[in-house]
């Protein structure tokens, strides 16, 4: 499980409204899987249903409506969701009141009517661009009709819907700046489940960030499948991602700004320059490489070469020597040879990533790779290669964290350390986790911490004034 999936585990079933004692109010249980974009979408869904008078519950067995926001990126993500849906079907059959089950998000989009017909697991199926239709679909399902809307849109950005923040930490907010993806990486199902790329207008983004700050949030993460292709045309004015970052950082100087995901083929020096100019834009870039082999990259349709990627890393280090870089890597993509794999290991050594999310290739229906190439690397070899890159990355992450020893880091406090209520957990600009003893600070404060020790995953130290 990667850390984004871990985040989804931690947030599952979080209540988003005050539980009400009024038994006539309908109760919603909402669970999210997958990427941060899905969490951001769940906050839109929560907002739409709040307006319909729903209150939430953290107990699926108390709910009138159970919604699961799903991920289709790998087969194992889908299998987990199916298992959960079986559990909810059981709860529904044992409940004394009528219960509706709905599936949202990427699996809904991928499997469409199958959920209602062949599998009969759920009552409502709603794709990522159809959440405004939820109230009407729920009414339809209540009256016993099949309720499905999986229409994708070229325009929908939910720009006017103020999300109900579900993340209980109250310090970091995720804000979608665009939806969909036009890249068609050959392994990826996202262009099929989330549709065409579209950018949200900058004013609504800036307003949402401002409102988050006014409500106590101290950090935002701007979300998009490929933030570097953000583009909003406003009359004669074209605003690209570097312009958006510049405006945000200037207008909200006290807010820390992060973003994800950057695409190596589109990441410009203009973005790096703006990052370097603003202290409040965090010095951390998630730049998925996927493979270190040019022939694999070409089959993946990634639109860049190993050399291009290394040049982008060079540029990052030139503009911001202290910038952390993380990546995504897939092992065992179609026809990947030992030598291709070796090139991935070599690239990892050359770059020295601070962190990596690593996956075995999972063939997805309808993708270019499924249609064109053979999924011919055995599961055993995929896994061996995965273990090798995990072990290399573990050592690299450890070395990267050691660099912070004896330095003073500015840390945004996110909350209690998981292991000790007498310690804080926060992150520095480079996104490294920092643990230190509590004194008089509060959650959401930014403090200076002298780092004394590090492990594979965290830094430890003490506050300095
Ligand atoms: N199999 C394995 N990993 C995948 N990813 C996307 N599609 C697949 C797939 N079919 C990974 C990529 C991407 C991350 C979000 O998930 O590394 O960057
Ligand atoms: Fe998928 Fe590629 Fe788009 Fe990322 S950029 S969502 S990997 S198609």
Short mmCIF file of C-alpha atoms and ligand atoms in Angstrom, two decimals:
data_model
loop_
_atom_site.label_atom_id
_atom_site.label_comp_id
_atom_site.label_asym_id
_atom_site.label_seq_id
_atom_site.Cartn_x
_atom_site.Cartn_y
_atom_site.Cartn_z
CA UNK A 1 0.00 0.00 0.00
CA UNK A 2 1.45 3.37 -0.89
CA UNK A 3 1.10 6.40 1.32
CA UNK A 4 -1.71 7.90 -0.74
CA UNK A 5 -3.67 4.68 -0.31
CA UNK A 6 -2.72 4.75 3.35
CA UNK A 7 -4.20 8.21 3.58
CA UNK A 8 -7.40 6.84 2.10
CA UNK A 9 -7.43 4.10 4.72
CA UNK A 10 -7.05 6.63 7.49
CA UNK A 11 -9.85 8.81 6.22
CA UNK A 12 -12.36 6.09 5.49
CA UNK A 13 -15.76 6.72 6.88
CA UNK A 14 -14.81 9.98 8.51
CA UNK A 15 -17.95 11.86 9.52
CA UNK A 16 -18.12 15.21 7.76
CA UNK A 17 -21.08 16.81 9.48
CA UNK A 18 -22.08 16.89 13.10
CA UNK A 19 -23.98 13.74 13.95
CA UNK A 20 -27.51 14.74 14.63
CA UNK A 21 -29.83 13.30 17.23
CA UNK A 22 -32.82 13.87 14.95
CA UNK A 23 -33.71 10.35 13.76
CA UNK A 24 -35.67 11.69 10.77
CA UNK A 25 -32.47 13.06 9.17
CA UNK A 26 -30.95 10.63 6.71
CA UNK A 27 -27.54 9.28 7.54
CA UNK A 28 -24.72 8.96 5.03
CA UNK A 29 -21.63 6.78 5.27
CA UNK A 30 -19.02 7.86 2.72
CA UNK A 31 -15.81 5.98 2.08
CA UNK A 32 -13.01 6.91 -0.33
CA UNK A 33 -10.29 4.90 -2.03
CA UNK A 34 -7.40 5.84 -4.27
CA UNK A 35 -5.77 9.13 -5.07
CA UNK A 36 -6.07 12.56 -3.46
CA UNK A 37 -8.30 13.64 -6.33
CA UNK A 38 -10.87 11.11 -5.14
CA UNK A 39 -10.78 12.59 -1.64
CA UNK A 40 -11.26 16.01 -3.10
CA UNK A 41 -14.24 14.68 -5.09
CA UNK A 42 -15.74 13.13 -1.95
CA UNK A 43 -15.69 16.62 -0.40
CA UNK A 44 -17.77 17.85 -3.35
CA UNK A 45 -20.18 14.93 -2.91
CA UNK A 46 -20.41 15.68 0.82
CA UNK A 47 -21.28 19.27 0.01
CA UNK A 48 -23.99 18.29 -2.50
CA UNK A 49 -25.60 15.87 -0.04
CA UNK A 50 -25.32 18.27 2.89
CA UNK A 51 -27.58 20.57 0.88
CA UNK A 52 -30.01 17.66 0.59
CA UNK A 53 -30.14 17.41 4.40
CA UNK A 54 -27.93 14.38 4.88
CA UNK A 55 -25.96 14.03 8.08
CA UNK A 56 -23.07 11.62 8.34
CA UNK A 57 -22.18 8.63 10.37
CA UNK A 58 -18.88 6.83 10.82
CA UNK A 59 -20.82 3.55 11.21
CA UNK A 60 -21.92 1.89 7.98
CA UNK A 61 -24.52 -0.09 9.93
CA UNK A 62 -26.29 3.15 10.97
CA UNK A 63 -26.49 4.55 7.43
CA UNK A 64 -29.47 5.06 5.12
CA UNK A 65 -27.01 5.69 2.29
CA UNK A 66 -23.61 4.04 1.82
CA UNK A 67 -21.39 5.60 -0.84
CA UNK A 68 -18.03 4.22 -1.93
CA UNK A 69 -15.79 6.48 -4.02
CA UNK A 70 -13.66 4.04 -5.96
CA UNK A 71 -10.32 3.70 -7.73
CA UNK A 72 -9.67 1.64 -10.88
CA UNK A 73 -5.96 2.27 -11.36
CA UNK A 74 -4.82 -1.28 -10.54
CA UNK A 75 -6.68 -4.55 -10.28
CA UNK A 76 -5.92 -4.96 -6.56
CA UNK A 77 -7.54 -1.56 -5.83
CA UNK A 78 -10.70 -2.83 -7.55
CA UNK A 79 -10.66 -6.12 -5.66
CA UNK A 80 -10.56 -4.29 -2.33
CA UNK A 81 -13.56 -2.20 -3.31
CA UNK A 82 -15.51 -5.28 -4.41
CA UNK A 83 -14.88 -6.88 -1.04
CA UNK A 84 -16.15 -3.76 0.72
CA UNK A 85 -19.25 -3.66 -1.45
CA UNK A 86 -19.98 -7.29 -0.50
CA UNK A 87 -19.69 -6.30 3.17
CA UNK A 88 -22.12 -3.43 2.65
CA UNK A 89 -24.56 -5.63 0.76
CA UNK A 90 -24.65 -7.84 3.84
CA UNK A 91 -25.26 -4.84 6.13
CA UNK A 92 -28.07 -3.76 3.83
CA UNK A 93 -29.73 -7.18 3.93
CA UNK A 94 -29.55 -7.22 7.74
CA UNK A 95 -30.82 -3.67 8.26
CA UNK A 96 -34.32 -3.03 9.57
CA UNK A 97 -34.64 0.11 7.40
CA UNK A 98 -34.25 0.64 3.65
CA UNK A 99 -30.60 1.24 2.74
CA UNK A 100 -29.18 2.43 -0.59
CA UNK A 101 -25.66 1.60 -1.73
CA UNK A 102 -23.93 3.75 -4.33
CA UNK A 103 -20.65 3.38 -6.16
CA UNK A 104 -18.91 6.58 -7.27
CA UNK A 105 -15.73 7.42 -9.13
CA UNK A 106 -13.46 5.54 -11.48
CA UNK A 107 -14.82 2.00 -11.04
CA UNK A 108 -18.35 3.32 -11.58
CA UNK A 109 -17.17 4.91 -14.80
CA UNK A 110 -15.32 1.78 -15.93
CA UNK A 111 -17.94 -0.82 -15.13
CA UNK A 112 -21.06 1.28 -15.69
CA UNK A 113 -24.23 -0.84 -15.85
CA UNK A 114 -22.37 -4.02 -14.94
CA UNK A 115 -22.62 -3.04 -11.29
CA UNK A 116 -26.40 -2.89 -11.53
CA UNK A 117 -27.02 -5.80 -13.84
CA UNK A 118 -24.50 -8.65 -13.69
CA UNK A 119 -23.19 -7.96 -10.23
CA UNK A 120 -26.27 -6.49 -8.51
CA UNK A 121 -23.99 -5.09 -5.84
CA UNK A 122 -25.30 -1.54 -5.72
CA UNK A 123 -28.36 0.66 -6.31
CA UNK A 124 -26.72 3.79 -7.69
CA UNK A 125 -23.77 4.21 -10.08
CA UNK A 126 -22.30 7.69 -10.55
CA UNK A 127 -19.23 8.64 -12.58
CA UNK A 128 -16.80 11.43 -11.59
CA UNK A 129 -18.46 14.12 -13.71
CA UNK A 130 -22.06 13.42 -12.64
CA UNK A 131 -22.12 14.21 -8.91
CA UNK A 132 -24.52 17.12 -9.37
CA UNK A 133 -27.05 14.53 -10.46
CA UNK A 134 -26.78 12.55 -7.18
CA UNK A 135 -29.95 13.93 -5.49
CA UNK A 136 -32.06 13.04 -8.50
CA UNK A 137 -30.41 9.61 -8.88
CA UNK A 138 -31.05 8.84 -5.21
CA UNK A 139 -34.73 9.67 -5.65
CA UNK A 140 -34.84 7.37 -8.64
CA UNK A 141 -33.20 4.55 -6.69
CA UNK A 142 -35.57 5.08 -3.75
CA UNK A 143 -38.47 4.49 -6.08
CA UNK A 144 -36.91 1.21 -7.15
CA UNK A 145 -35.57 2.27 -10.55
CA UNK A 146 -32.05 1.71 -11.81
CA UNK A 147 -30.09 4.88 -11.18
CA UNK A 148 -26.99 5.52 -13.23
CA UNK A 149 -25.17 8.51 -14.66
CA UNK A 150 -21.70 7.95 -16.05
CA UNK A 151 -21.66 10.76 -18.59
CA UNK A 152 -18.25 12.37 -18.86
CA UNK A 153 -18.11 16.10 -19.43
CA UNK A 154 -15.74 18.45 -21.20
CA UNK A 155 -16.64 21.35 -18.91
CA UNK A 156 -17.51 20.15 -15.41
CA UNK A 157 -15.03 21.37 -12.77
CA UNK A 158 -17.43 21.78 -9.80
CA UNK A 159 -15.85 25.25 -9.48
CA UNK A 160 -18.91 26.75 -7.76
CA UNK A 161 -19.32 24.02 -5.13
CA UNK A 162 -17.70 24.80 -1.79
CA UNK A 163 -16.34 21.46 -0.59
CA UNK A 164 -17.09 20.16 2.90
CA UNK A 165 -13.62 19.37 4.27
CA UNK A 166 -13.47 15.74 5.32
CA UNK A 167 -9.85 15.49 6.42
CA UNK A 168 -10.01 15.84 10.18
CA UNK A 169 -6.59 17.46 10.56
CA UNK A 170 -7.85 20.95 9.64
CA UNK A 171 -4.38 22.08 8.54
CA UNK A 172 -3.94 20.78 4.95
CA UNK A 173 -6.60 21.11 2.28
CA UNK A 174 -6.62 19.44 -1.14
CA UNK A 175 -7.91 21.64 -3.95
CA UNK A 176 -8.60 20.36 -7.47
CA UNK A 177 -7.43 22.79 -10.13
CA UNK A 178 -8.25 20.63 -13.12
CA UNK A 179 -9.93 17.35 -14.01
CA UNK A 180 -9.33 14.54 -16.48
CA UNK A 181 -6.25 13.69 -18.49
CA UNK A 182 -5.39 13.87 -22.19
CA UNK A 183 -2.07 12.07 -22.01
CA UNK A 184 -3.01 8.50 -22.83
CA UNK A 185 -0.10 6.80 -21.13
CA UNK A 186 -0.53 3.29 -22.49
CA UNK A 187 -0.82 1.58 -19.07
CA UNK A 188 -3.32 4.01 -17.57
CA UNK A 189 -7.08 3.79 -17.21
CA UNK A 190 -7.51 7.39 -15.99
CA UNK A 191 -8.23 9.01 -19.39
CA UNK A 192 -11.11 6.52 -19.76
CA UNK A 193 -12.52 6.98 -16.28
CA UNK A 194 -12.00 10.71 -15.80
CA UNK A 195 -12.34 11.96 -19.33
CA UNK A 196 -10.80 14.91 -21.11
CA UNK A 197 -8.58 17.41 -19.41
CA UNK A 198 -10.14 20.72 -18.34
CA UNK A 199 -8.88 23.49 -16.06
CA UNK A 200 -10.81 25.35 -13.44
CA UNK A 201 -10.90 29.14 -13.55
CA UNK A 202 -8.13 30.74 -11.47
CA UNK A 203 -10.38 33.08 -9.49
CA UNK A 204 -12.41 30.19 -8.07
CA UNK A 205 -9.18 28.41 -7.13
CA UNK A 206 -7.73 31.48 -5.41
CA UNK A 207 -11.03 32.09 -3.59
CA UNK A 208 -11.14 28.49 -2.38
CA UNK A 209 -7.55 28.74 -1.13
CA UNK A 210 -8.33 32.04 0.61
CA UNK A 211 -11.40 30.58 2.25
CA UNK A 212 -9.38 27.54 3.40
CA UNK A 213 -6.84 29.91 4.97
CA UNK A 214 -9.57 31.94 6.68
CA UNK A 215 -10.93 28.68 8.10
CA UNK A 216 -7.62 27.84 9.72
CA UNK A 217 -5.95 25.78 6.99
CA UNK A 218 -2.25 26.55 6.64
CA UNK A 219 -1.37 24.49 3.58
CA UNK A 220 -3.07 23.63 0.29
CA UNK A 221 -2.18 20.96 -2.24
CA UNK A 222 -3.29 21.85 -5.77
CA UNK A 223 -4.42 18.70 -7.53
CA UNK A 224 -4.47 17.62 -11.14
CA UNK A 225 -3.38 14.55 -13.13
CA UNK A 226 -0.91 16.83 -14.91
CA UNK A 227 -0.76 20.25 -13.23
CA UNK A 228 1.83 21.49 -15.73
CA UNK A 229 -0.75 21.53 -18.47
CA UNK A 230 -3.10 23.75 -16.44
CA UNK A 231 -4.38 26.41 -18.80
CA UNK A 232 -7.26 28.82 -18.47
CA UNK A 233 -8.14 31.25 -21.24
CA UNK A 234 -9.93 34.37 -20.02
CA UNK A 235 -10.57 36.70 -22.94
CA UNK A 236 -7.16 37.83 -24.15
CA UNK A 237 -5.53 36.50 -20.99
CA UNK A 238 -4.06 32.96 -20.88
CA UNK A 239 -3.15 31.71 -17.44
CA UNK A 240 -0.83 28.76 -17.20
CA UNK A 241 0.37 26.84 -14.16
CA UNK A 242 3.33 29.10 -13.38
CA UNK A 243 1.01 32.15 -13.54
CA UNK A 244 -1.47 30.47 -11.20
CA UNK A 245 1.28 29.59 -8.70
CA UNK A 246 2.67 33.11 -8.86
CA UNK A 247 -0.73 34.71 -8.22
CA UNK A 248 -1.59 32.36 -5.38
CA UNK A 249 1.76 32.68 -3.66
CA UNK A 250 1.65 36.48 -3.92
CA UNK A 251 -1.95 36.89 -2.76
CA UNK A 252 -1.74 34.39 0.11
CA UNK A 253 1.79 34.77 1.46
CA UNK A 254 1.05 32.97 4.73
CA UNK A 255 -0.29 29.83 3.04
CA UNK A 256 2.05 26.97 2.16
CA UNK A 257 1.39 25.79 -1.39
CA UNK A 258 2.03 22.28 -2.70
CA UNK A 259 0.91 20.63 -5.91
CA UNK A 260 0.68 17.20 -7.52
CA UNK A 261 1.21 15.66 -10.04
CA UNK A 262 3.86 17.16 -12.32
CA UNK A 263 4.55 15.57 -15.70
CA UNK A 264 8.18 15.40 -16.88
CA UNK A 265 7.24 16.17 -20.48
CA UNK A 266 5.41 19.40 -19.51
CA UNK A 267 7.24 20.73 -16.44
CA UNK A 268 8.72 24.08 -17.47
CA UNK A 269 11.55 26.17 -16.09
CA UNK A 270 8.96 28.94 -15.66
CA UNK A 271 7.32 26.84 -12.92
CA UNK A 272 10.70 26.18 -11.29
CA UNK A 273 11.52 29.87 -11.37
CA UNK A 274 8.24 30.82 -9.65
CA UNK A 275 8.82 28.09 -7.05
CA UNK A 276 12.30 29.44 -6.36
CA UNK A 277 10.96 33.00 -6.03
CA UNK A 278 8.33 32.25 -3.39
CA UNK A 279 9.20 31.00 0.06
CA UNK A 280 5.62 29.77 0.56
CA UNK A 281 5.70 27.41 -2.44
CA UNK A 282 7.02 24.19 -0.94
CA UNK A 283 10.26 22.83 -2.32
CA UNK A 284 8.92 19.45 -3.28
CA UNK A 285 8.02 18.02 -6.68
CA UNK A 286 6.34 14.71 -7.41
CA UNK A 287 7.67 13.82 -10.86
CA UNK A 288 6.71 10.28 -11.92
CA UNK A 289 9.38 8.69 -14.12
CA UNK A 290 7.71 5.23 -14.42
CA UNK A 291 10.84 3.63 -15.98
CA UNK A 292 14.48 4.39 -16.66
CA UNK A 293 14.51 2.65 -20.04
CA UNK A 294 13.84 4.57 -23.24
CA UNK A 295 12.23 1.61 -24.98
CA UNK A 296 9.83 1.08 -22.05
CA UNK A 297 9.09 4.81 -21.84
CA UNK A 298 8.25 4.81 -25.51
CA UNK A 299 5.88 1.85 -25.14
CA UNK A 300 4.33 3.60 -22.18
CA UNK A 301 3.69 6.62 -24.43
CA UNK A 302 5.12 8.92 -21.79
CA UNK A 303 6.38 11.53 -24.26
CA UNK A 304 9.91 11.88 -22.86
CA UNK A 305 13.20 10.02 -22.77
CA UNK A 306 15.47 9.10 -19.89
CA UNK A 307 17.79 11.93 -20.96
CA UNK A 308 14.94 14.46 -20.97
CA UNK A 309 13.90 13.33 -17.49
CA UNK A 310 17.45 13.68 -16.16
CA UNK A 311 17.64 17.13 -17.69
CA UNK A 312 14.44 18.12 -15.82
CA UNK A 313 16.02 16.89 -12.58
CA UNK A 314 19.10 18.94 -13.37
CA UNK A 315 16.94 22.01 -13.89
CA UNK A 316 15.14 21.47 -10.57
CA UNK A 317 18.48 21.25 -8.77
CA UNK A 318 19.77 24.35 -10.56
CA UNK A 319 16.78 26.48 -9.61
CA UNK A 320 16.34 24.97 -6.14
CA UNK A 321 19.29 22.99 -4.79
CA UNK A 322 17.25 22.10 -1.70
CA UNK A 323 14.18 20.80 -3.59
CA UNK A 324 13.01 17.26 -2.79
CA UNK A 325 11.81 15.03 -5.63
CA UNK A 326 9.62 11.96 -5.43
CA UNK A 327 8.51 9.66 -8.22
CA UNK A 328 6.30 6.77 -9.33
CA UNK A 329 7.80 3.60 -10.82
CA UNK A 330 6.12 0.63 -12.45
CA UNK A 331 7.90 -2.74 -12.59
CA UNK A 332 7.24 -5.45 -15.16
CA UNK A 333 5.54 -3.39 -17.85
CA UNK A 334 4.99 -5.29 -21.13
CA UNK A 335 8.20 -6.79 -22.55
CA UNK A 336 10.37 -5.15 -19.86
CA UNK A 337 13.74 -6.94 -19.97
CA UNK A 338 16.35 -7.38 -17.25
CA UNK A 339 18.38 -4.68 -18.92
CA UNK A 340 15.37 -2.27 -18.94
CA UNK A 341 14.93 -2.97 -15.24
CA UNK A 342 18.63 -2.36 -14.64
CA UNK A 343 18.29 1.02 -16.33
CA UNK A 344 15.50 1.92 -13.91
CA UNK A 345 17.74 0.99 -10.98
CA UNK A 346 20.58 3.06 -12.48
CA UNK A 347 18.33 6.07 -12.97
CA UNK A 348 17.12 5.80 -9.38
CA UNK A 349 20.74 5.77 -8.19
CA UNK A 350 21.62 8.72 -10.38
CA UNK A 351 18.67 10.87 -9.24
CA UNK A 352 18.57 9.84 -5.58
CA UNK A 353 14.82 10.30 -5.13
CA UNK A 354 13.69 11.42 -1.71
CA UNK A 355 10.68 9.16 -1.94
CA UNK A 356 9.07 6.79 -4.45
CA UNK A 357 5.69 5.12 -4.94
CA UNK A 358 6.37 1.76 -6.56
CA UNK A 359 3.95 -0.62 -8.26
CA UNK A 360 3.84 -3.86 -10.23
CA UNK A 361 2.26 -3.38 -13.62
CA UNK A 362 -1.41 -4.30 -13.64
CA UNK A 363 -3.03 -4.61 -17.05
CA UNK A 364 -6.16 -2.48 -17.35
CA UNK A 365 -8.98 -3.15 -19.81
CA UNK A 366 -9.28 -0.85 -22.87
CA UNK A 367 -5.88 0.78 -22.39
CA UNK A 368 -3.45 1.07 -25.28
CA UNK A 369 -1.10 -1.42 -23.60
CA UNK A 370 -3.86 -3.99 -23.25
CA UNK A 371 -4.70 -3.68 -26.92
CA UNK A 372 -1.17 -3.46 -28.30
CA UNK A 373 1.28 -5.30 -26.06
CA UNK A 374 1.58 -8.56 -24.20
CA UNK A 375 1.54 -8.51 -20.41
CA UNK A 376 4.38 -11.02 -20.59
CA UNK A 377 6.49 -10.42 -17.48
CA UNK A 378 5.53 -13.09 -14.96
CA UNK A 379 4.07 -12.00 -11.61
CA UNK A 380 7.09 -13.54 -9.94
CA UNK A 381 9.56 -11.42 -11.93
CA UNK A 382 7.39 -8.30 -11.55
CA UNK A 383 7.49 -8.82 -7.83
CA UNK A 384 11.24 -9.57 -7.70
CA UNK A 385 11.91 -6.35 -9.57
CA UNK A 386 9.53 -4.46 -7.31
CA UNK A 387 11.31 -5.76 -4.20
CA UNK A 388 14.66 -4.70 -5.67
CA UNK A 389 13.54 -1.14 -6.35
CA UNK A 390 11.82 -0.91 -2.95
CA UNK A 391 14.99 -1.96 -1.19
CA UNK A 392 17.14 0.48 -3.20
CA UNK A 393 14.68 3.31 -2.52
CA UNK A 394 14.56 2.52 1.19
CA UNK A 395 18.29 3.08 1.45
CA UNK A 396 18.18 6.22 -0.69
CA UNK A 397 15.34 7.72 1.38
CA UNK A 398 17.34 7.01 4.51
CA UNK A 399 20.42 8.77 3.09
CA UNK A 400 18.34 11.72 1.91
CA UNK A 401 16.85 12.16 5.38
CA UNK A 402 20.29 11.96 7.02
CA UNK A 403 21.18 15.16 5.17
CA UNK A 404 18.83 17.11 7.46
CA UNK A 405 20.68 16.10 10.63
CA UNK A 406 22.06 19.11 12.50
CA UNK A 407 20.05 21.54 10.39
CA UNK A 408 17.14 23.71 11.50
CA UNK A 409 13.91 23.05 9.58
CA UNK A 410 10.74 25.12 9.34
CA UNK A 411 7.93 22.70 10.17
CA UNK A 412 4.16 23.02 9.81
CA UNK A 413 2.50 21.11 12.66
CA UNK A 414 -0.21 18.75 11.37
CA UNK A 415 -1.19 17.05 14.63
CA UNK A 416 -0.18 14.49 17.23
CA UNK A 417 2.52 11.98 16.36
CA UNK A 418 0.88 8.60 15.76
CA UNK A 419 3.17 6.94 18.28
CA UNK A 420 3.10 9.48 21.08
CA UNK A 421 0.55 12.05 22.22
CA UNK A 422 3.37 14.05 23.81
CA UNK A 423 4.99 14.63 20.39
CA UNK A 424 3.96 16.63 17.34
CA UNK A 425 4.04 15.42 13.75
CA UNK A 426 4.65 17.98 11.03
CA UNK A 427 6.37 18.35 7.67
CA UNK A 428 9.07 20.61 6.34
CA UNK A 429 8.87 22.34 2.97
CA UNK A 430 10.41 19.25 1.34
CA UNK A 431 7.54 17.13 2.70
CA UNK A 432 9.73 15.17 5.14
CA UNK A 433 7.92 14.05 8.30
CA UNK A 434 9.32 15.68 11.46
CA UNK A 435 8.56 14.46 15.01
CA UNK A 436 9.38 16.57 18.07
CA UNK A 437 8.26 16.98 21.70
CA UNK A 438 5.29 19.23 22.45
CA UNK A 439 5.64 22.46 24.39
CA UNK A 440 3.32 25.43 24.06
CA UNK A 441 2.74 25.24 20.26
CA UNK A 442 -0.55 24.40 18.57
CA UNK A 443 -1.60 22.40 15.55
CA UNK A 444 -1.23 24.59 12.44
CA UNK A 445 1.72 26.56 13.85
CA UNK A 446 4.91 26.87 11.85
CA UNK A 447 7.94 26.36 14.06
CA UNK A 448 11.70 25.87 13.77
CA UNK A 449 13.00 22.45 14.69
CA UNK A 450 16.64 21.44 15.06
CA UNK A 451 17.00 17.92 13.62
CA UNK A 452 19.04 15.50 15.74
CA UNK A 453 18.20 12.09 14.28
CA UNK A 454 16.56 10.38 11.31
CA UNK A 455 15.22 6.97 10.29
CA UNK A 456 14.07 5.55 6.93
CA UNK A 457 10.89 7.61 7.08
CA UNK A 458 11.13 10.46 9.59
CA UNK A 459 13.21 13.19 11.17
CA UNK A 460 13.41 13.77 14.93
CA UNK A 461 14.43 16.90 16.78
CA UNK A 462 13.58 19.69 19.19
CA UNK A 463 12.04 23.09 18.74
CA UNK A 464 14.35 26.08 18.69
CA UNK A 465 13.26 29.70 18.95
N1 LIG B 1 -0.36 -0.63 -13.25
C1 LIG B 1 0.49 -0.25 -12.28
N2 LIG B 1 0.65 1.01 -11.89
C2 LIG B 1 -0.07 1.95 -12.53
N3 LIG B 1 -0.13 3.29 -12.37
C3 LIG B 1 -1.03 3.77 -13.23
N4 LIG B 1 -1.57 2.78 -13.96
C4 LIG B 1 -0.98 1.63 -13.55
C5 LIG B 1 -1.11 0.28 -13.92
N5 LIG B 1 -1.93 -0.11 -14.89
C6 LIG B 1 0.73 4.02 -11.44
C7 LIG B 1 1.64 5.01 -12.18
C8 LIG B 1 1.00 6.32 -11.85
C9 LIG B 1 0.45 6.08 -10.47
C10 LIG B 1 -0.61 7.02 -10.04
O1 LIG B 1 -0.08 4.78 -10.56
O2 LIG B 1 2.94 4.91 -11.63
O3 LIG B 1 1.93 7.40 -11.88
FE1 LIG B 2 -2.55 8.27 -16.31
FE2 LIG B 2 -0.50 9.29 -17.71
FE3 LIG B 2 -2.69 10.78 -17.26
FE4 LIG B 2 -1.04 10.20 -15.21
S1 LIG B 2 -0.50 11.44 -17.05
S2 LIG B 2 -3.28 10.06 -15.23
S3 LIG B 2 -0.35 8.15 -15.75
S4 LIG B 2 -2.59 8.90 -18.49
#
